[in-house]
Amino acid sequence: MEVSNKPGILKRIAGPVVTAVGLNAHMYDVVKVGNEELMGEVIKIDGDDIIIQVYESTTGIRPGEPVINTGLSLAVELGPGLLTSIYDGIQRPLEVLIEKMGNFIARGVTAPGLDHEKKWEFKPVVSVNTAVRPGQIIGEVQETRSIVHKIMIPPNATGGIVRKIKSGSFTVDDIIIELGSGESFPMMQRWPVRVPRPYIEKHTPNIPLLTGQRILDGLFPIAKGGTAAIPGPFGSGKTVTQQQLAKWSDAEIVVYIGCGERGNEMTEVLTEFPELTDPKTGNSLMERTILIANTSNMPVAAREASVYTGITLAEYFRDMGYDVALMADSTSRWAEAMREICSRLEEMPGEEGYPAYLSSRLSEFYERAGLVQSLAGNSGSVSVIGAVSPAGGDFSEPVTQNTLRIVKVFWALDANLSRRRHFPAINWLQSYSLYMAQLNDYYDEKVSPEWNKLRGWFMEILQKEAELQEIVQLVGSDALPETEQITIEVARMIRELFLQQNGFDPVDTYCSLDKQLDLFKMIKCFADLAYAAQAVGVPPVQILSIKAKNEMPQIKFTKDYKPVLDKIYTEMDAEFKALRA
Amino acid sequence: MKEYKTVSKVAGPLLFVKKTEPVSYEEQVSLVLPDGTLKRGQVLDTSEDLVVVQCFETTTGLGRDTGVRFLGETFKMSVSKTMLGRILSGGGKPIDGGPDIIPDKRLDINGAAINPYARGSPRDFIQTGIATIDGTNTLVRGQKLPIFSSAGLPHNEIALQIARQAKVPGSTEEFAVVFAAMGITREEANYFMADFERTGALERAVVFLNLADDPAVERTVTPRLALTTAEYLAYELGYHVLVILTDMTNYCEALRQIGAAREEVPGRRGYPGYMYTDLASIYERAGIIKGLKGSVTQIPILTMPGDDITHPIPDLTGYITEGQIVISPELHRKGIYPPINVLPSLSRLMNLGIGKGLTREDHKKVSDMLYSGYAEGVDLRGLVAIVGKDALSERDQKFLEFADNFENKFVRQGADEDRTIAQTLDIGWNMFVQLPENELEKRIDRDLIKTYHPNYRK
């Protein structure tokens, strides 16, 4: 691409959007704005006017200052050194920014996404005189204790016969492979963030992304390579749920995007994650994590970019064959960034001032999730879990509605539940997962053939309870038929013992599938015994006051819970026998 | 300095100036009236042919004959330690009859975002002496915890009680209060000032007053002046600063006014689409920085129009701040002070600041139990209204009674009653006595019950 290096001139500045003239530019070219060379991106071309969104504060910039086109689109650096990093929205490492400009974010500072000095131990996996394709894995670097970073031929290369491949210690810029086609590559590659990375084929996801959260795994599971949305008003637990997923989901790589959210929350993640151990590898959770923090008071245009930066990093690890989970907290702030830029451009808005292209941007983003066969031939996945912050907690607003049209799993957070400290405050009647049919086989084979039946029974009881509650509201619980009084109690047990989970309790924060199955069975067993006792005339008051029930909550908080469980079964049996006698 | 006489249009607080030399975005402007009066303004939009200037003061007297001088720098303020004990206008000029502030430093009032990597983790428990805050919605240093109130409720009393009683138990570090009033009445301002003087708090306070009859546009500057001062005191001088901003609703109204004058495409209810970002640039200026001594803690106060928590002002605020304290008209009408409704209230940073070694090991579980017990009791009140108390089961009757007790014993306290955290938690335990123990066990570990339950403590 031919790019004229002649700088343009700034014509108008109004907030994060500026206009330049005399610039030979294309859409989404990265430009350097003003004497301080602030980073920006071309978002509109109107005759001679080039309209640019600037990723840094434009205070103090005046008309007449130069604008230089780099001729490149916004891209990220991909290579060893990504994991454990914390970046801003345009992949500047925040740690490096502190060294360069202190505790506060100043502007006009650039910092590369990867450390270009550090040497990594590279081990080739292909040999000289073999042919390599674009996307093929040519070597490995042990990036952290948990993760082997696979070095790939860039997807947009030609490929060919390997003429030379090195082994040893290299920086990300050192050439490690030379091909017969004349191409040569270092470990690092660059990829434009707004372009999805290519793959061979997308498959239907059929393995659950296990999270250790009972309501998610048990009732509304998401598949590896699937998409989910968590909408909810403020204070209903979006961030806590996202963080729980980042901590406990069985993905191999986690990309966590704090998009326009609170600075103190990112600090919490930063201080907490290194101390937590990954239940799968036993190493620190941070070793599989990349954080992107663009807090609400950082420039709005960089917030718009942060989501793309994150998903590109996720796709890169997917291409290596890893299962990646991406959490975006919150996609509403991303949509608002689009709205703000759109209104500065004086474009005709769609619903509630959001740009008319909101829906297509959201679907393009979620479509980058999926279980794929990568160019390297591996199977890898990106699961996307987006938090949505609807204005006033009203799910009919455009971001929630447009998101729900795309995603397959809906975890509806409910302020009423969080007010009574029912956490996670996910409403079991409103939420759904469209992956159930695809995942049934997995649960049947890998967990237990009973699982799907028990799950169905749970949902039935909860639905029944909702109907009964309406009657109770009118006539009081005493007026219910005896069987229904037991149903109400069983539903209460499902809510309190299974659905409620204390993320701050060291044991209860993560619940394995086996333990979930045990809880499923225990509640079912109680219900069976209770209905049977009622059928032979035992009054509900006696059934509901059996002592074994009081022991049940202990299971949630006990690590080695099997003895407690056995004791409960024995006592329950004995007590019910006594009642029926 | 060049003075332009090319004003082409005046609309609301905005002046449109034609054909200037290049001026920079957000540059400060002096507006010169024919009689020599000076007014302050700021550049909002700059291009070669037209510059839009926003005037911070009343626009009376502005016209096409107004002279416009561009000052070549962005909005900066003078800060110094001698500001403690001073009263300044909403624009930063002394109004207590004292001398001008002798600057130690001149700082940009917009500040800069704290690098998230540089932030320290807020975990120092601030004891306010108010049970509903300390016990169930704990405030920690570096947090931003707003008070959501409505017209006619005692939010000012509560804010003052917090300012008076707030302390970190066992700490003797220096602390200061920065108080910024935006569009409040003279009477309210007097109430605050009298209390500051009565308690001697003024000596360690900096007060910014933009009153109801001061220009609305000035209100957009006042909180930024206050926070710039607070950051200076905290990060350069090592103070622990408590910033009280009241009333954020008036601030947002001023934003809307400017947006309308600029003929921007409005967002919800006519408020500008960038209000979230704008409010974030205020609220996010709370926190602590690793390696520095001080901290900035914010308590913004806002009145919810029509007591509607989904109104854009409380809604956007709640999405940025780390929780909220909600004041309820119902509790106020029952004569309960402080009328804090804990159910919609929340402190997101609470879990960082409580527990063993910080407050007490049982704190989290006591708080959870209080919440769920009260929520259950309040739900049952609705049922009782229909079916009568006798139709409730014995268990439900206990929860119903618990809710009443909660309001009367836990929530209700005196305006000068300063409860320690141990007292607050023990009030909770004393109320748990009336609940069946198996209900407690659903949320509290047995060991804690054995240690703290009054039936086991002799």
PDB file of C-alpha atoms in Angstrom, chain B residues 111-283:
ATOM      1  CA  GLY B 111      -6.355  15.759  36.778  1.00  0.00           C
ATOM      2  CA  ALA B 112      -5.322  12.554  35.074  1.00  0.00           C
ATOM      3  CA  ALA B 113      -6.532   8.997  35.389  1.00  0.00           C
ATOM      4  CA  ILE B 114      -4.658   6.950  37.975  1.00  0.00           C
ATOM      5  CA  ASN B 115      -2.903   4.094  36.217  1.00  0.00           C
ATOM      6  CA  PRO B 116      -4.856   1.024  37.436  1.00  0.00           C
ATOM      7  CA  TYR B 117      -1.553  -0.744  37.982  1.00  0.00           C
ATOM      8  CA  ALA B 118      -0.441   2.026  40.366  1.00  0.00           C
ATOM      9  CA  ARG B 119      -3.532   1.807  42.531  1.00  0.00           C
ATOM     10  CA  GLY B 120      -3.266   0.335  45.973  1.00  0.00           C
ATOM     11  CA  SER B 121      -5.948  -2.006  47.169  1.00  0.00           C
ATOM     12  CA  PRO B 122      -8.373  -0.178  49.494  1.00  0.00           C
ATOM     13  CA  ARG B 123      -8.642  -2.171  52.687  1.00  0.00           C
ATOM     14  CA  ASP B 124      -8.478   0.223  55.653  1.00  0.00           C
ATOM     15  CA  PHE B 125     -11.812   0.061  57.411  1.00  0.00           C
ATOM     16  CA  ILE B 126     -13.267   3.493  58.182  1.00  0.00           C
ATOM     17  CA  GLN B 127     -15.455   3.410  61.248  1.00  0.00           C
ATOM     18  CA  THR B 128     -18.267   5.935  60.838  1.00  0.00           C
ATOM     19  CA  GLY B 129     -20.060   4.967  64.038  1.00  0.00           C
ATOM     20  CA  ILE B 130     -23.254   4.374  62.052  1.00  0.00           C
ATOM     21  CA  ALA B 131     -24.340   0.737  62.317  1.00  0.00           C
ATOM     22  CA  THR B 132     -26.015   0.496  58.919  1.00  0.00           C
ATOM     23  CA  ILE B 133     -22.794   1.660  57.269  1.00  0.00           C
ATOM     24  CA  ASP B 134     -20.139  -0.023  59.417  1.00  0.00           C
ATOM     25  CA  GLY B 135     -22.023  -3.253  59.921  1.00  0.00           C
ATOM     26  CA  THR B 136     -23.698  -3.862  56.591  1.00  0.00           C
ATOM     27  CA  ASN B 137     -22.202  -1.412  54.043  1.00  0.00           C
ATOM     28  CA  THR B 138     -18.679  -0.857  55.241  1.00  0.00           C
ATOM     29  CA  LEU B 139     -16.722   2.124  53.943  1.00  0.00           C
ATOM     30  CA  VAL B 140     -13.000   1.749  53.296  1.00  0.00           C
ATOM     31  CA  ARG B 141     -10.285   4.285  52.538  1.00  0.00           C
ATOM     32  CA  GLY B 142     -10.042   5.132  48.866  1.00  0.00           C
ATOM     33  CA  GLN B 143     -13.657   4.186  48.178  1.00  0.00           C
ATOM     34  CA  LYS B 144     -16.350   6.296  46.521  1.00  0.00           C
ATOM     35  CA  LEU B 145     -19.634   5.646  48.288  1.00  0.00           C
ATOM     36  CA  PRO B 146     -22.484   7.989  47.381  1.00  0.00           C
ATOM     37  CA  ILE B 147     -25.596   8.759  49.394  1.00  0.00           C
ATOM     38  CA  PHE B 148     -28.775   8.435  47.318  1.00  0.00           C
ATOM     39  CA  SER B 149     -31.430  10.580  48.891  1.00  0.00           C
ATOM     40  CA  SER B 150     -34.636  12.403  48.064  1.00  0.00           C
ATOM     41  CA  ALA B 151     -35.923  15.863  48.778  1.00  0.00           C
ATOM     42  CA  GLY B 152     -36.849  16.332  52.414  1.00  0.00           C
ATOM     43  CA  LEU B 153     -34.606  13.637  53.883  1.00  0.00           C
ATOM     44  CA  PRO B 154     -31.767  14.124  56.366  1.00  0.00           C
ATOM     45  CA  HIS B 155     -28.872  13.309  54.010  1.00  0.00           C
ATOM     46  CA  ASN B 156     -26.967  16.383  55.166  1.00  0.00           C
ATOM     47  CA  GLU B 157     -27.172  15.265  58.795  1.00  0.00           C
ATOM     48  CA  ILE B 158     -25.879  11.834  57.838  1.00  0.00           C
ATOM     49  CA  ALA B 159     -23.018  13.263  55.758  1.00  0.00           C
ATOM     50  CA  LEU B 160     -22.036  15.483  58.664  1.00  0.00           C
ATOM     51  CA  GLN B 161     -22.220  12.650  61.148  1.00  0.00           C
ATOM     52  CA  ILE B 162     -19.907  10.637  58.911  1.00  0.00           C
ATOM     53  CA  ALA B 163     -17.507  13.577  58.558  1.00  0.00           C
ATOM     54  CA  ARG B 164     -17.504  14.043  62.346  1.00  0.00           C
ATOM     55  CA  GLN B 165     -17.097  10.456  63.412  1.00  0.00           C
ATOM     56  CA  ALA B 166     -15.100   8.870  60.601  1.00  0.00           C
ATOM     57  CA  LYS B 167     -11.874   7.344  61.831  1.00  0.00           C
ATOM     58  CA  VAL B 168      -9.668   4.383  61.211  1.00  0.00           C
ATOM     59  CA  PRO B 169      -9.546   2.615  64.576  1.00  0.00           C
ATOM     60  CA  GLY B 170      -6.031   2.614  65.975  1.00  0.00           C
ATOM     61  CA  SER B 171      -4.691   5.095  63.447  1.00  0.00           C
ATOM     62  CA  THR B 172      -3.420   8.577  64.192  1.00  0.00           C
ATOM     63  CA  GLU B 173      -2.620   9.661  60.661  1.00  0.00           C
ATOM     64  CA  GLU B 174      -3.491  13.147  59.513  1.00  0.00           C
ATOM     65  CA  PHE B 175      -6.813  13.557  57.814  1.00  0.00           C
ATOM     66  CA  ALA B 176      -8.686  16.377  56.118  1.00  0.00           C
ATOM     67  CA  VAL B 177     -12.130  17.083  54.716  1.00  0.00           C
ATOM     68  CA  VAL B 178     -12.763  18.728  51.346  1.00  0.00           C
ATOM     69  CA  PHE B 179     -16.324  19.902  51.015  1.00  0.00           C
ATOM     70  CA  ALA B 180     -17.762  20.982  47.673  1.00  0.00           C
ATOM     71  CA  ALA B 181     -21.261  22.421  47.500  1.00  0.00           C
ATOM     72  CA  MET B 182     -22.922  22.671  44.111  1.00  0.00           C
ATOM     73  CA  GLY B 183     -26.131  24.633  43.805  1.00  0.00           C
ATOM     74  CA  ILE B 184     -27.245  24.132  47.390  1.00  0.00           C
ATOM     75  CA  THR B 185     -29.120  26.903  49.183  1.00  0.00           C
ATOM     76  CA  ARG B 186     -27.410  29.432  51.416  1.00  0.00           C
ATOM     77  CA  GLU B 187     -29.363  27.961  54.318  1.00  0.00           C
ATOM     78  CA  GLU B 188     -28.025  24.448  53.710  1.00  0.00           C
ATOM     79  CA  ALA B 189     -24.526  25.841  53.320  1.00  0.00           C
ATOM     80  CA  ASN B 190     -24.874  27.656  56.640  1.00  0.00           C
ATOM     81  CA  TYR B 191     -25.949  24.429  58.274  1.00  0.00           C
ATOM     82  CA  PHE B 192     -22.794  22.712  57.080  1.00  0.00           C
ATOM     83  CA  MET B 193     -20.577  25.656  58.019  1.00  0.00           C
ATOM     84  CA  ALA B 194     -22.085  25.959  61.500  1.00  0.00           C
ATOM     85  CA  ASP B 195     -21.445  22.275  62.141  1.00  0.00           C
ATOM     86  CA  PHE B 196     -17.878  22.514  60.857  1.00  0.00           C
ATOM     87  CA  GLU B 197     -17.269  25.468  63.186  1.00  0.00           C
ATOM     88  CA  ARG B 198     -19.012  23.875  66.169  1.00  0.00           C
ATOM     89  CA  THR B 199     -16.882  20.752  65.968  1.00  0.00           C
ATOM     90  CA  GLY B 200     -13.679  22.487  65.007  1.00  0.00           C
ATOM     91  CA  ALA B 201     -13.617  20.534  61.752  1.00  0.00           C
ATOM     92  CA  LEU B 202     -13.119  23.694  59.717  1.00  0.00           C
ATOM     93  CA  GLU B 203      -9.440  23.869  60.643  1.00  0.00           C
ATOM     94  CA  ARG B 204      -8.760  20.743  58.672  1.00  0.00           C
ATOM     95  CA  ALA B 205     -11.303  21.403  55.937  1.00  0.00           C
ATOM     96  CA  VAL B 206     -11.294  23.146  52.576  1.00  0.00           C
ATOM     97  CA  VAL B 207     -14.718  24.391  51.545  1.00  0.00           C
ATOM     98  CA  PHE B 208     -15.869  25.225  48.014  1.00  0.00           C
ATOM     99  CA  LEU B 209     -19.277  26.878  47.815  1.00  0.00           C
ATOM    100  CA  ASN B 210     -21.291  27.217  44.650  1.00  0.00           C
ATOM    101  CA  LEU B 211     -24.713  28.242  45.897  1.00  0.00           C
ATOM    102  CA  ALA B 212     -28.112  28.007  44.270  1.00  0.00           C
ATOM    103  CA  ASP B 213     -27.904  31.530  42.873  1.00  0.00           C
ATOM    104  CA  ASP B 214     -24.342  31.169  41.553  1.00  0.00           C
ATOM    105  CA  PRO B 215     -23.933  30.484  37.841  1.00  0.00           C
ATOM    106  CA  ALA B 216     -24.884  26.943  36.903  1.00  0.00           C
ATOM    107  CA  VAL B 217     -21.930  26.531  34.559  1.00  0.00           C
ATOM    108  CA  GLU B 218     -19.535  27.181  37.447  1.00  0.00           C
ATOM    109  CA  ARG B 219     -20.906  23.993  39.011  1.00  0.00           C
ATOM    110  CA  THR B 220     -19.160  21.931  36.366  1.00  0.00           C
ATOM    111  CA  VAL B 221     -15.846  23.230  37.690  1.00  0.00           C
ATOM    112  CA  THR B 222     -16.461  23.078  41.457  1.00  0.00           C
ATOM    113  CA  PRO B 223     -16.041  19.302  41.996  1.00  0.00           C
ATOM    114  CA  ARG B 224     -12.898  19.323  39.869  1.00  0.00           C
ATOM    115  CA  LEU B 225     -11.383  22.084  42.002  1.00  0.00           C
ATOM    116  CA  ALA B 226     -12.287  20.145  45.125  1.00  0.00           C
ATOM    117  CA  LEU B 227     -10.759  16.917  43.825  1.00  0.00           C
ATOM    118  CA  THR B 228      -7.616  18.599  42.583  1.00  0.00           C
ATOM    119  CA  THR B 229      -7.191  20.024  46.094  1.00  0.00           C
ATOM    120  CA  ALA B 230      -7.918  16.624  47.616  1.00  0.00           C
ATOM    121  CA  GLU B 231      -5.389  14.867  45.377  1.00  0.00           C
ATOM    122  CA  TYR B 232      -2.766  17.447  46.266  1.00  0.00           C
ATOM    123  CA  LEU B 233      -3.402  17.027  49.997  1.00  0.00           C
ATOM    124  CA  ALA B 234      -3.435  13.238  49.689  1.00  0.00           C
ATOM    125  CA  TYR B 235      -0.717  12.321  47.237  1.00  0.00           C
ATOM    126  CA  GLU B 236       1.708  15.178  47.861  1.00  0.00           C
ATOM    127  CA  LEU B 237       1.158  15.970  51.543  1.00  0.00           C
ATOM    128  CA  GLY B 238       0.086  12.542  52.782  1.00  0.00           C
ATOM    129  CA  TYR B 239      -3.347  13.402  54.197  1.00  0.00           C
ATOM    130  CA  HIS B 240      -6.247  10.980  54.264  1.00  0.00           C
ATOM    131  CA  VAL B 241      -8.889  13.115  52.604  1.00  0.00           C
ATOM    132  CA  LEU B 242     -12.647  12.689  52.799  1.00  0.00           C
ATOM    133  CA  VAL B 243     -14.373  14.529  49.956  1.00  0.00           C
ATOM    134  CA  ILE B 244     -18.054  15.384  50.298  1.00  0.00           C
ATOM    135  CA  LEU B 245     -19.731  16.496  47.070  1.00  0.00           C
ATOM    136  CA  THR B 246     -23.264  17.819  47.361  1.00  0.00           C
ATOM    137  CA  ASP B 247     -25.514  17.858  45.379  1.00  0.00           C
ATOM    138  CA  MET B 248     -24.472  15.897  42.283  1.00  0.00           C
ATOM    139  CA  THR B 249     -27.985  16.264  40.873  1.00  0.00           C
ATOM    140  CA  ASN B 250     -27.366  19.997  40.470  1.00  0.00           C
ATOM    141  CA  TYR B 251     -24.084  19.228  38.753  1.00  0.00           C
ATOM    142  CA  CYS B 252     -25.824  16.984  36.226  1.00  0.00           C
ATOM    143  CA  GLU B 253     -28.499  19.614  35.605  1.00  0.00           C
ATOM    144  CA  ALA B 254     -25.701  22.033  34.711  1.00  0.00           C
ATOM    145  CA  LEU B 255     -24.251  19.481  32.286  1.00  0.00           C
ATOM    146  CA  ARG B 256     -27.616  19.105  30.634  1.00  0.00           C
ATOM    147  CA  GLN B 257     -27.952  22.870  30.362  1.00  0.00           C
ATOM    148  CA  ILE B 258     -24.631  23.159  28.523  1.00  0.00           C
ATOM    149  CA  GLY B 259     -25.464  20.202  26.291  1.00  0.00           C
ATOM    150  CA  ALA B 260     -28.738  21.796  25.292  1.00  0.00           C
ATOM    151  CA  ALA B 261     -27.029  25.112  24.546  1.00  0.00           C
ATOM    152  CA  ARG B 262     -24.569  23.266  22.279  1.00  0.00           C
ATOM    153  CA  GLU B 263     -27.478  21.634  20.482  1.00  0.00           C
ATOM    154  CA  GLU B 264     -26.049  18.178  21.115  1.00  0.00           C
ATOM    155  CA  VAL B 265     -27.986  14.998  20.472  1.00  0.00           C
ATOM    156  CA  PRO B 266     -29.298  14.209  23.958  1.00  0.00           C
ATOM    157  CA  GLY B 267     -29.247  10.792  25.647  1.00  0.00           C
ATOM    158  CA  ARG B 268     -31.803   9.622  28.204  1.00  0.00           C
ATOM    159  CA  ARG B 269     -34.137  12.306  29.606  1.00  0.00           C
ATOM    160  CA  GLY B 270     -32.223  15.051  27.836  1.00  0.00           C
ATOM    161  CA  TYR B 271     -28.945  14.412  29.672  1.00  0.00           C
ATOM    162  CA  PRO B 272     -25.862  14.342  27.442  1.00  0.00           C
ATOM    163  CA  GLY B 273     -24.772  10.977  26.030  1.00  0.00           C
ATOM    164  CA  TYR B 274     -21.317  11.446  27.568  1.00  0.00           C
ATOM    165  CA  MET B 275     -22.638  11.903  31.105  1.00  0.00           C
ATOM    166  CA  TYR B 276     -21.297   8.491  32.182  1.00  0.00           C
ATOM    167  CA  THR B 277     -17.792   9.445  31.044  1.00  0.00           C
ATOM    168  CA  ASP B 278     -18.094  12.886  32.587  1.00  0.00           C
ATOM    169  CA  LEU B 279     -19.263  11.568  35.966  1.00  0.00           C
ATOM    170  CA  ALA B 280     -16.533   8.924  35.851  1.00  0.00           C
ATOM    171  CA  SER B 281     -13.941  11.675  35.462  1.00  0.00           C
ATOM    172  CA  ILE B 282     -15.120  12.916  38.873  1.00  0.00           C
ATOM    173  CA  TYR B 283     -15.894   9.728  40.799  1.00  0.00           C
TER     174      TYR B 283
END
